């Protein structure tokens, strides 16, 4: 049951956190708009799309920075409590430091649940519009996917290849489809000058179709100038957009990663990293809460300014570690799990050290 002390600290915790969001999110939007306004005007982006983009921008960027906002919020209001000697009074009344931390952990739990729900179910949907707008108006001419020499393993017996793919026209060139039997021997091979997805009929159209089948050491060849047919794969499976993992919710992402593992996707680490980061962000909320309380609960000569300066420094270091290990996982053979665990482990150890020091 919550005591008066719990309600007092928890109220300050959540109000300050909300205030921090209401303060910095509009600043972030205005800073981004000031940077991108030239491209928006030059590319004649519709006002309605711009408004939707910045709604998605708020969700995508805000969710990533929620632990940082939480961290700075705690430093801000706890430093005020310390400067008013309220913390000294609380601890002098017989309340242990561990008991003093309880409302902070309750607040961190609320925020962690918010981060989890947003990261797993809300932000993925917003990420679709966010990234599509980015590539349409801000990264014009920059590819959002691999479009040449595309090879995919659909399952244990089927393989497809196209020399190039046009995602706008949904057409692949120099298409090859190979099917192997149970003993891994080539059963048949389909080739075509191009493969096109016909949206209105939900079929694939092959041009200059040729099918070669081996039967009793005899090669049987079938040819057609044009063939409309069905395949089990989706045209998007030929080359998913680079940000595809960010657009999947909790359940879709797990299935997507399994499918990509089966296909032998070369950038599988990037997808796994997205998954682990979604689980790591809520944990980071608790770690940063401990550090923030430990730093700001002690009254210092520099006051709130010194604590905030320290907090901003720690926040930048945390983001730096996250980016460095994330890049290692995406562009090398470094484990995505370790890329996520190591920054939290480092800051978790630092949190324990700071907590022990604060208790003294």
mmCIF file of C-alpha atoms in Angstrom:
data_model
loop_
_atom_site.group_PDB
_atom_site.id
_atom_site.type_symbol
_atom_site.label_atom_id
_atom_site.label_comp_id
_atom_site.label_asym_id
_atom_site.label_seq_id
_atom_site.Cartn_x
_atom_site.Cartn_y
_atom_site.Cartn_z
ATOM 1 C CA UNK A 1 0.000 0.000 0.000
ATOM 2 C CA UNK A 2 1.289 3.467 -0.882
ATOM 3 C CA UNK A 3 2.156 5.746 2.027
ATOM 4 C CA UNK A 4 2.089 9.555 2.023
ATOM 5 C CA UNK A 5 5.837 9.518 1.269
ATOM 6 C CA UNK A 6 5.347 7.172 -1.694
ATOM 7 C CA UNK A 7 2.535 9.299 -3.134
ATOM 8 C CA UNK A 8 4.526 12.497 -2.655
ATOM 9 C CA UNK A 9 7.650 11.253 -4.439
ATOM 10 C CA UNK A 10 5.693 9.333 -7.082
ATOM 11 C CA UNK A 11 3.633 12.411 -7.916
ATOM 12 C CA UNK A 12 6.777 14.539 -8.287
ATOM 13 C CA UNK A 13 8.359 11.746 -10.336
ATOM 14 C CA UNK A 14 5.518 11.419 -12.870
ATOM 15 C CA UNK A 15 4.683 15.143 -13.091
ATOM 16 C CA UNK A 16 8.317 16.061 -13.750
ATOM 17 C CA UNK A 17 8.651 13.259 -16.299
ATOM 18 C CA UNK A 18 5.517 14.433 -18.112
ATOM 19 C CA UNK A 19 6.759 18.013 -17.987
ATOM 20 C CA UNK A 20 10.095 16.939 -19.454
ATOM 21 C CA UNK A 21 8.285 15.223 -22.327
ATOM 22 C CA UNK A 22 6.063 18.246 -22.999
ATOM 23 C CA UNK A 23 9.140 20.476 -22.959
ATOM 24 C CA UNK A 24 11.627 18.516 -25.044
ATOM 25 C CA UNK A 25 9.379 16.788 -27.606
ATOM 26 C CA UNK A 26 8.203 20.092 -29.170
ATOM 27 C CA UNK A 27 11.809 21.326 -29.099
ATOM 28 C CA UNK A 28 12.885 18.156 -30.924
ATOM 29 C CA UNK A 29 10.138 18.636 -33.519
ATOM 30 C CA UNK A 30 11.064 22.283 -34.088
ATOM 31 C CA UNK A 31 14.784 21.453 -34.344
ATOM 32 C CA UNK A 32 14.093 18.717 -36.897
ATOM 33 C CA UNK A 33 11.679 20.947 -38.820
ATOM 34 C CA UNK A 34 14.223 23.782 -38.918
ATOM 35 C CA UNK A 35 16.798 21.357 -40.350
ATOM 36 C CA UNK A 36 14.489 19.721 -42.896
ATOM 37 C CA UNK A 37 12.218 22.611 -43.923
ATOM 38 C CA UNK A 38 14.276 23.258 -47.070
ATOM 39 C CA UNK A 39 13.855 19.683 -48.307
ATOM 40 C CA UNK A 40 10.153 19.703 -47.444
ATOM 41 C CA UNK A 41 9.628 22.823 -49.568
ATOM 42 C CA UNK A 42 11.922 21.704 -52.419
ATOM 43 C CA UNK A 43 10.240 18.295 -52.669
ATOM 44 C CA UNK A 44 6.742 19.808 -52.295
ATOM 45 C CA UNK A 45 5.717 17.494 -49.470
ATOM 46 C CA UNK A 46 1.953 17.837 -48.768
ATOM 47 C CA UNK A 47 1.114 19.528 -45.456
ATOM 48 C CA UNK A 48 -1.060 16.573 -44.378
ATOM 49 C CA UNK A 49 1.861 14.169 -44.869
ATOM 50 C CA UNK A 50 4.210 16.489 -42.962
ATOM 51 C CA UNK A 51 1.810 16.592 -40.004
ATOM 52 C CA UNK A 52 1.473 12.800 -40.000
ATOM 53 C CA UNK A 53 5.267 12.462 -40.267
ATOM 54 C CA UNK A 54 5.882 14.578 -37.178
ATOM 55 C CA UNK A 55 3.244 12.602 -35.300
ATOM 56 C CA UNK A 56 5.172 9.444 -36.168
ATOM 57 C CA UNK A 57 8.462 11.261 -35.429
ATOM 58 C CA UNK A 58 7.236 11.991 -31.896
ATOM 59 C CA UNK A 59 6.456 8.319 -31.259
ATOM 60 C CA UNK A 60 9.613 6.854 -32.860
ATOM 61 C CA UNK A 61 12.200 9.276 -31.468
ATOM 62 C CA UNK A 62 10.338 9.850 -28.211
ATOM 63 C CA UNK A 63 10.259 6.139 -27.413
ATOM 64 C CA UNK A 64 14.033 5.852 -27.893
ATOM 65 C CA UNK A 65 14.655 8.809 -25.597
ATOM 66 C CA UNK A 66 12.119 7.968 -22.887
ATOM 67 C CA UNK A 67 14.776 6.448 -20.560
ATOM 68 C CA UNK A 68 16.916 9.579 -21.000
ATOM 69 C CA UNK A 69 13.952 11.871 -20.270
ATOM 70 C CA UNK A 70 13.224 9.731 -17.219
ATOM 71 C CA UNK A 71 16.841 9.993 -16.088
ATOM 72 C CA UNK A 72 16.959 13.785 -16.354
ATOM 73 C CA UNK A 73 13.528 14.127 -14.701
ATOM 74 C CA UNK A 74 14.648 12.192 -11.637
ATOM 75 C CA UNK A 75 17.854 14.216 -11.328
ATOM 76 C CA UNK A 76 15.869 17.445 -11.618
ATOM 77 C CA UNK A 77 13.236 16.844 -8.945
ATOM 78 C CA UNK A 78 15.438 14.771 -6.596
ATOM 79 C CA UNK A 79 18.075 17.529 -6.640
ATOM 80 C CA UNK A 80 15.343 19.950 -5.563
ATOM 81 C CA UNK A 81 14.370 17.591 -2.735
ATOM 82 C CA UNK A 82 18.014 17.400 -1.668
ATOM 83 C CA UNK A 83 18.564 21.173 -1.861
ATOM 84 C CA UNK A 84 15.476 21.699 0.338
ATOM 85 C CA UNK A 85 16.944 19.130 2.798
ATOM 86 C CA UNK A 86 13.756 17.047 2.392
ATOM 87 C CA UNK A 87 15.777 13.885 1.784
ATOM 88 C CA UNK A 88 17.798 14.463 4.948
ATOM 89 C CA UNK A 89 14.542 14.832 6.888
ATOM 90 C CA UNK A 90 13.109 11.661 5.347
ATOM 91 C CA UNK A 91 16.183 9.561 6.140
ATOM 92 C CA UNK A 92 16.539 11.109 9.612
ATOM 93 C CA UNK A 93 12.987 10.021 10.450
ATOM 94 C CA UNK A 94 14.077 6.376 10.310
ATOM 95 C CA UNK A 95 13.271 5.619 6.660
ATOM 96 C CA UNK A 96 16.026 3.480 5.155
ATOM 97 C CA UNK A 97 17.605 4.426 1.845
ATOM 98 C CA UNK A 98 16.226 1.233 0.313
ATOM 99 C CA UNK A 99 12.720 2.153 1.485
ATOM 100 C CA UNK A 100 13.249 5.664 0.125
ATOM 101 C CA UNK A 101 13.898 4.137 -3.311
ATOM 102 C CA UNK A 102 10.548 2.273 -3.446
ATOM 103 C CA UNK A 103 8.437 5.031 -5.058
ATOM 104 C CA UNK A 104 11.187 5.562 -7.615
ATOM 105 C CA UNK A 105 11.000 1.903 -8.612
ATOM 106 C CA UNK A 106 7.209 2.085 -8.782
ATOM 107 C CA UNK A 107 7.513 5.074 -11.113
ATOM 108 C CA UNK A 108 10.205 3.307 -13.167
ATOM 109 C CA UNK A 109 7.861 0.321 -13.497
ATOM 110 C CA UNK A 110 5.116 2.537 -14.944
ATOM 111 C CA UNK A 111 7.550 4.069 -17.429
ATOM 112 C CA UNK A 112 9.087 0.679 -18.310
ATOM 113 C CA UNK A 113 5.625 -0.717 -19.107
ATOM 114 C CA UNK A 114 4.936 2.356 -21.259
ATOM 115 C CA UNK A 115 8.252 1.884 -23.109
ATOM 116 C CA UNK A 116 7.553 -1.829 -23.595
ATOM 117 C CA UNK A 117 4.036 -1.341 -24.961
ATOM 118 C CA UNK A 118 5.100 1.489 -27.246
ATOM 119 C CA UNK A 119 8.198 -0.316 -28.522
ATOM 120 C CA UNK A 120 6.447 -3.607 -29.147
ATOM 121 C CA UNK A 121 3.078 -2.514 -30.546
ATOM 122 C CA UNK A 122 2.699 1.245 -31.186
ATOM 123 C CA UNK A 123 6.052 2.471 -32.523
ATOM 124 C CA UNK A 124 6.379 -0.289 -35.201
ATOM 125 C CA UNK A 125 3.254 1.024 -36.933
ATOM 126 C CA UNK A 126 4.477 4.623 -36.664
ATOM 127 C CA UNK A 127 7.877 3.543 -38.012
ATOM 128 C CA UNK A 128 6.320 2.615 -41.375
ATOM 129 C CA UNK A 129 5.116 6.151 -42.113
ATOM 130 C CA UNK A 130 8.202 7.700 -40.501
ATOM 131 C CA UNK A 131 10.679 5.813 -42.695
ATOM 132 C CA UNK A 132 8.614 6.020 -45.882
ATOM 133 C CA UNK A 133 8.453 9.817 -45.540
ATOM 134 C CA UNK A 134 12.181 9.974 -44.786
ATOM 135 C CA UNK A 135 13.128 8.102 -47.962
ATOM 136 C CA UNK A 136 10.505 9.865 -50.067
ATOM 137 C CA UNK A 137 11.430 13.457 -49.165
ATOM 138 C CA UNK A 138 14.597 13.603 -47.034
ATOM 139 C CA UNK A 139 16.679 10.778 -48.538
ATOM 140 C CA UNK A 140 15.539 11.110 -52.119
ATOM 141 C CA UNK A 141 17.705 9.014 -54.423
ATOM 142 C CA UNK A 142 19.093 6.959 -51.544
ATOM 143 C CA UNK A 143 18.199 3.278 -51.684
ATOM 144 C CA UNK A 144 16.147 1.858 -48.830
ATOM 145 C CA UNK A 145 16.985 -1.722 -49.841
ATOM 146 C CA UNK A 146 19.378 -3.891 -51.854
ATOM 147 C CA UNK A 147 18.203 -3.962 -55.481
ATOM 148 C CA UNK A 148 20.854 -5.975 -57.328
ATOM 149 C CA UNK A 149 22.082 -9.587 -57.248
ATOM 150 C CA UNK A 150 19.363 -10.716 -54.858
ATOM 151 C CA UNK A 151 19.447 -14.314 -53.668
ATOM 152 C CA UNK A 152 16.897 -15.809 -51.286
ATOM 153 C CA UNK A 153 16.422 -19.237 -49.778
ATOM 154 C CA UNK A 154 12.665 -19.614 -49.343
ATOM 155 C CA UNK A 155 12.862 -22.899 -47.413
ATOM 156 C CA UNK A 156 14.943 -26.065 -47.336
ATOM 157 C CA UNK A 157 14.312 -26.880 -51.011
ATOM 158 C CA UNK A 158 13.465 -23.652 -52.887
ATOM 159 C CA UNK A 159 15.789 -20.843 -53.979
ATOM 160 C CA UNK A 160 15.175 -17.690 -56.011
ATOM 161 C CA UNK A 161 17.478 -15.171 -57.659
ATOM 162 C CA UNK A 162 17.069 -11.904 -59.596
ATOM 163 C CA UNK A 163 19.880 -9.789 -61.024
ATOM 164 C CA UNK A 164 18.011 -6.574 -60.197
ATOM 165 C CA UNK A 165 14.709 -5.504 -58.673
ATOM 166 C CA UNK A 166 12.577 -2.374 -59.126
ATOM 167 C CA UNK A 167 10.477 -1.977 -55.934
ATOM 168 C CA UNK A 168 8.273 0.763 -57.420
ATOM 169 C CA UNK A 169 7.229 -1.271 -60.455
ATOM 170 C CA UNK A 170 7.471 -4.546 -58.502
ATOM 171 C CA UNK A 171 9.476 -6.238 -61.207
ATOM 172 C CA UNK A 172 12.599 -8.397 -61.022
ATOM 173 C CA UNK A 173 14.956 -9.080 -63.921
ATOM 174 C CA UNK A 174 16.747 -12.318 -64.891
ATOM 175 C CA UNK A 175 14.611 -14.369 -62.537
ATOM 176 C CA UNK A 176 15.602 -17.909 -61.511
ATOM 177 C CA UNK A 177 13.686 -20.362 -59.317
ATOM 178 C CA UNK A 178 15.285 -23.679 -58.308
ATOM 179 C CA UNK A 179 13.569 -26.552 -56.526
ATOM 180 C CA UNK A 180 15.518 -29.444 -54.969
ATOM 181 C CA UNK A 181 14.120 -32.814 -53.926
ATOM 182 C CA UNK A 182 14.485 -34.557 -50.558
ATOM 183 C CA UNK A 183 18.028 -35.731 -51.353
ATOM 184 C CA UNK A 184 19.070 -32.204 -52.380
ATOM 185 C CA UNK A 185 19.139 -33.034 -56.072
ATOM 186 C CA UNK A 186 17.878 -30.424 -58.511
ATOM 187 C CA UNK A 187 14.292 -31.329 -59.457
ATOM 188 C CA UNK A 188 13.457 -28.428 -61.746
ATOM 189 C CA UNK A 189 14.586 -24.926 -62.611
ATOM 190 C CA UNK A 190 12.433 -22.024 -63.795
ATOM 191 C CA UNK A 191 13.960 -18.991 -65.501
ATOM 192 C CA UNK A 192 12.490 -15.846 -67.053
ATOM 193 C CA UNK A 193 13.637 -12.533 -68.458
ATOM 194 C CA UNK A 194 11.595 -10.838 -65.745
ATOM 195 C CA UNK A 195 9.004 -11.501 -63.051
ATOM 196 C CA UNK A 196 6.297 -8.929 -62.342
ATOM 197 C CA UNK A 197 3.686 -8.807 -59.568
ATOM 198 C CA UNK A 198 0.219 -8.034 -60.976
ATOM 199 C CA UNK A 199 -1.565 -6.399 -58.043
ATOM 200 C CA UNK A 200 -5.137 -6.435 -59.391
ATOM 201 C CA UNK A 201 -5.036 -10.170 -60.202
ATOM 202 C CA UNK A 202 -2.718 -11.205 -57.327
ATOM 203 C CA UNK A 203 -0.526 -13.221 -59.690
ATOM 204 C CA UNK A 204 3.027 -13.239 -61.012
ATOM 205 C CA UNK A 205 3.687 -12.699 -64.694
ATOM 206 C CA UNK A 206 6.792 -14.305 -66.171
ATOM 207 C CA UNK A 207 8.181 -13.142 -69.518
ATOM 208 C CA UNK A 208 10.121 -15.592 -71.728
ATOM 209 C CA UNK A 209 9.330 -18.406 -69.303
ATOM 210 C CA UNK A 210 11.434 -21.576 -69.396
ATOM 211 C CA UNK A 211 11.196 -24.617 -67.140
ATOM 212 C CA UNK A 212 13.799 -27.392 -67.132
ATOM 213 C CA UNK A 213 13.019 -30.640 -65.313
ATOM 214 C CA UNK A 214 15.300 -33.631 -64.888
ATOM 215 C CA UNK A 215 13.434 -36.965 -65.044
ATOM 216 C CA UNK A 216 15.282 -40.279 -65.290
ATOM 217 C CA UNK A 217 18.346 -38.432 -66.558
ATOM 218 C CA UNK A 218 16.236 -36.906 -69.314
ATOM 219 C CA UNK A 219 15.879 -33.140 -69.483
ATOM 220 C CA UNK A 220 12.354 -31.903 -70.223
ATOM 221 C CA UNK A 221 12.079 -28.269 -71.352
ATOM 222 C CA UNK A 222 8.910 -26.167 -71.386
ATOM 223 C CA UNK A 223 8.844 -22.648 -72.787
ATOM 224 C CA UNK A 224 6.249 -19.895 -73.064
ATOM 225 C CA UNK A 225 6.462 -16.306 -74.161
ATOM 226 C CA UNK A 226 4.355 -15.275 -71.155
ATOM 227 C CA UNK A 227 3.034 -17.182 -68.161
ATOM 228 C CA UNK A 228 0.777 -16.033 -65.348
ATOM 229 C CA UNK A 229 1.294 -18.155 -62.242
ATOM 230 C CA UNK A 230 1.411 -18.253 -58.435
ATOM 231 C CA UNK A 231 4.342 -18.595 -56.034
ATOM 232 C CA UNK A 232 4.410 -19.028 -52.267
ATOM 233 C CA UNK A 233 6.679 -16.022 -51.715
ATOM 234 C CA UNK A 234 5.697 -12.346 -51.673
ATOM 235 C CA UNK A 235 7.343 -9.933 -54.077
ATOM 236 C CA UNK A 236 8.571 -7.899 -51.067
ATOM 237 C CA UNK A 237 10.442 -11.007 -49.884
ATOM 238 C CA UNK A 238 12.895 -10.549 -52.729
ATOM 239 C CA UNK A 239 14.447 -7.599 -50.937
ATOM 240 C CA UNK A 240 12.890 -6.226 -47.722
ATOM 241 C CA UNK A 241 13.469 -2.554 -46.927
ATOM 242 C CA UNK A 242 16.399 -1.907 -44.603
ATOM 243 C CA UNK A 243 14.089 -0.769 -41.795
ATOM 244 C CA UNK A 244 11.656 -3.693 -42.116
ATOM 245 C CA UNK A 245 12.377 -5.062 -38.601
ATOM 246 C CA UNK A 246 11.439 -1.707 -37.062
ATOM 247 C CA UNK A 247 7.946 -1.987 -38.576
ATOM 248 C CA UNK A 248 7.138 -5.379 -37.011
ATOM 249 C CA UNK A 249 5.350 -5.772 -33.693
ATOM 250 C CA UNK A 250 6.440 -8.261 -31.022
ATOM 251 C CA UNK A 251 4.891 -11.338 -32.642
ATOM 252 C CA UNK A 252 5.550 -10.352 -36.260
ATOM 253 C CA UNK A 253 9.210 -9.656 -35.526
ATOM 254 C CA UNK A 254 9.831 -13.099 -34.012
ATOM 255 C CA UNK A 255 8.267 -14.793 -37.046
ATOM 256 C CA UNK A 256 10.125 -12.506 -39.441
ATOM 257 C CA UNK A 257 13.490 -13.286 -37.824
ATOM 258 C CA UNK A 258 12.830 -17.026 -38.013
ATOM 259 C CA UNK A 259 11.924 -16.708 -41.699
ATOM 260 C CA UNK A 260 15.066 -14.692 -42.409
ATOM 261 C CA UNK A 261 17.238 -17.227 -40.566
ATOM 262 C CA UNK A 262 15.760 -19.990 -42.709
ATOM 263 C CA UNK A 263 16.497 -17.964 -45.833
ATOM 264 C CA UNK A 264 20.067 -17.323 -44.721
ATOM 265 C CA UNK A 265 19.676 -13.514 -44.759
ATOM 266 C CA UNK A 266 23.070 -11.793 -44.600
ATOM 267 C CA UNK A 267 21.812 -8.920 -42.412
ATOM 268 C CA UNK A 268 20.052 -11.098 -39.836
ATOM 269 C CA UNK A 269 22.077 -9.484 -36.998
ATOM 270 C CA UNK A 270 20.421 -6.111 -37.682
ATOM 271 C CA UNK A 271 16.974 -7.667 -37.250
ATOM 272 C CA UNK A 272 17.936 -9.510 -34.058
ATOM 273 C CA UNK A 273 19.469 -6.305 -32.677
ATOM 274 C CA UNK A 274 16.148 -4.477 -33.113
ATOM 275 C CA UNK A 275 14.413 -7.232 -31.138
ATOM 276 C CA UNK A 276 16.877 -7.192 -28.247
ATOM 277 C CA UNK A 277 16.888 -3.396 -28.038
ATOM 278 C CA UNK A 278 13.140 -3.407 -27.506
ATOM 279 C CA UNK A 279 13.604 -5.646 -24.476
ATOM 280 C CA UNK A 280 16.626 -3.694 -23.207
ATOM 281 C CA UNK A 281 14.996 -0.240 -23.135
ATOM 282 C CA UNK A 282 12.595 -1.049 -20.260
ATOM 283 C CA UNK A 283 15.518 -2.494 -18.265
ATOM 284 C CA UNK A 284 17.506 0.688 -18.930
ATOM 285 C CA UNK A 285 14.718 2.659 -17.234
ATOM 286 C CA UNK A 286 15.479 0.919 -13.915
ATOM 287 C CA UNK A 287 19.266 1.236 -14.280
ATOM 288 C CA UNK A 288 19.106 4.945 -15.083
ATOM 289 C CA UNK A 289 16.647 5.473 -12.212
ATOM 290 C CA UNK A 290 19.137 4.049 -9.699
ATOM 291 C CA UNK A 291 22.001 6.179 -11.084
ATOM 292 C CA UNK A 292 19.865 9.325 -11.099
ATOM 293 C CA UNK A 293 18.690 8.903 -7.492
ATOM 294 C CA UNK A 294 22.177 8.016 -6.247
ATOM 295 C CA UNK A 295 23.691 11.081 -7.919
ATOM 296 C CA UNK A 296 21.037 13.658 -7.021
ATOM 297 C CA UNK A 297 19.961 12.571 -3.516
ATOM 298 C CA UNK A 298 23.149 13.961 -1.959
ATOM 299 C CA UNK A 299 23.257 17.708 -1.413
ATOM 300 C CA UNK A 300 26.254 19.222 -3.212
ATOM 301 C CA UNK A 301 27.824 22.650 -3.377
ATOM 302 C CA UNK A 302 27.172 22.835 -7.118
ATOM 303 C CA UNK A 303 23.498 22.070 -6.537
ATOM 304 C CA UNK A 304 21.093 21.067 -9.302
ATOM 305 C CA UNK A 305 23.287 22.485 -12.076
ATOM 306 C CA UNK A 306 26.153 20.134 -11.259
ATOM 307 C CA UNK A 307 23.802 17.154 -11.041
ATOM 308 C CA UNK A 308 22.152 17.972 -14.378
ATOM 309 C CA UNK A 309 25.552 18.423 -16.023
ATOM 310 C CA UNK A 310 26.595 15.017 -14.711
ATOM 311 C CA UNK A 311 23.285 13.519 -15.874
ATOM 312 C CA UNK A 312 23.615 14.897 -19.401
ATOM 313 C CA UNK A 313 27.170 13.552 -19.545
ATOM 314 C CA UNK A 314 26.048 10.070 -18.476
ATOM 315 C CA UNK A 315 23.182 10.187 -20.999
ATOM 316 C CA UNK A 316 25.559 10.984 -23.857
ATOM 317 C CA UNK A 317 27.960 8.222 -22.792
ATOM 318 C CA UNK A 318 25.068 5.750 -22.641
ATOM 319 C CA UNK A 319 23.925 6.707 -26.153
ATOM 320 C CA UNK A 320 27.544 6.489 -27.383
ATOM 321 C CA UNK A 321 27.996 2.949 -26.024
ATOM 322 C CA UNK A 322 24.622 1.919 -27.448
ATOM 323 C CA UNK A 323 25.533 3.216 -30.919
ATOM 324 C CA UNK A 324 29.047 1.735 -30.942
ATOM 325 C CA UNK A 325 27.986 -1.774 -29.956
ATOM 326 C CA UNK A 326 24.908 -1.570 -32.200
ATOM 327 C CA UNK A 327 27.099 -0.721 -35.207
ATOM 328 C CA UNK A 328 29.466 -3.585 -34.349
ATOM 329 C CA UNK A 329 26.545 -6.034 -34.326
ATOM 330 C CA UNK A 330 25.106 -4.757 -37.628
ATOM 331 C CA UNK A 331 28.339 -4.552 -39.604
ATOM 332 C CA UNK A 332 30.425 -7.382 -38.166
ATOM 333 C CA UNK A 333 29.991 -10.784 -36.595
ATOM 334 C CA UNK A 334 29.572 -9.327 -33.104
ATOM 335 C CA UNK A 335 26.724 -10.900 -31.139
ATOM 336 C CA UNK A 336 23.550 -8.726 -31.101
ATOM 337 C CA UNK A 337 22.783 -10.025 -27.597
ATOM 338 C CA UNK A 338 26.164 -8.864 -26.285
ATOM 339 C CA UNK A 339 25.758 -5.551 -28.126
ATOM 340 C CA UNK A 340 22.652 -4.905 -26.031
ATOM 341 C CA UNK A 341 23.786 -6.527 -22.764
ATOM 342 C CA UNK A 342 27.244 -4.899 -22.480
ATOM 343 C CA UNK A 343 26.059 -1.236 -22.240
ATOM 344 C CA UNK A 344 23.385 -2.210 -19.690
ATOM 345 C CA UNK A 345 25.904 -4.348 -17.788
ATOM 346 C CA UNK A 346 28.422 -1.493 -17.645
ATOM 347 C CA UNK A 347 25.836 1.030 -16.486
ATOM 348 C CA UNK A 348 24.200 -1.532 -14.198
ATOM 349 C CA UNK A 349 27.535 -2.042 -12.431
ATOM 350 C CA UNK A 350 27.984 1.718 -12.237
ATOM 351 C CA UNK A 351 24.457 2.023 -10.792
ATOM 352 C CA UNK A 352 25.255 -0.478 -8.025
ATOM 353 C CA UNK A 353 28.496 1.367 -7.225
ATOM 354 C CA UNK A 354 26.740 4.738 -7.077
ATOM 355 C CA UNK A 355 23.953 3.273 -4.912
ATOM 356 C CA UNK A 356 26.400 1.822 -2.391
ATOM 357 C CA UNK A 357 28.270 5.142 -2.304
ATOM 358 C CA UNK A 358 25.036 7.096 -1.793
ATOM 359 C CA UNK A 359 23.961 4.849 1.096
ATOM 360 C CA UNK A 360 27.160 5.688 2.939
#
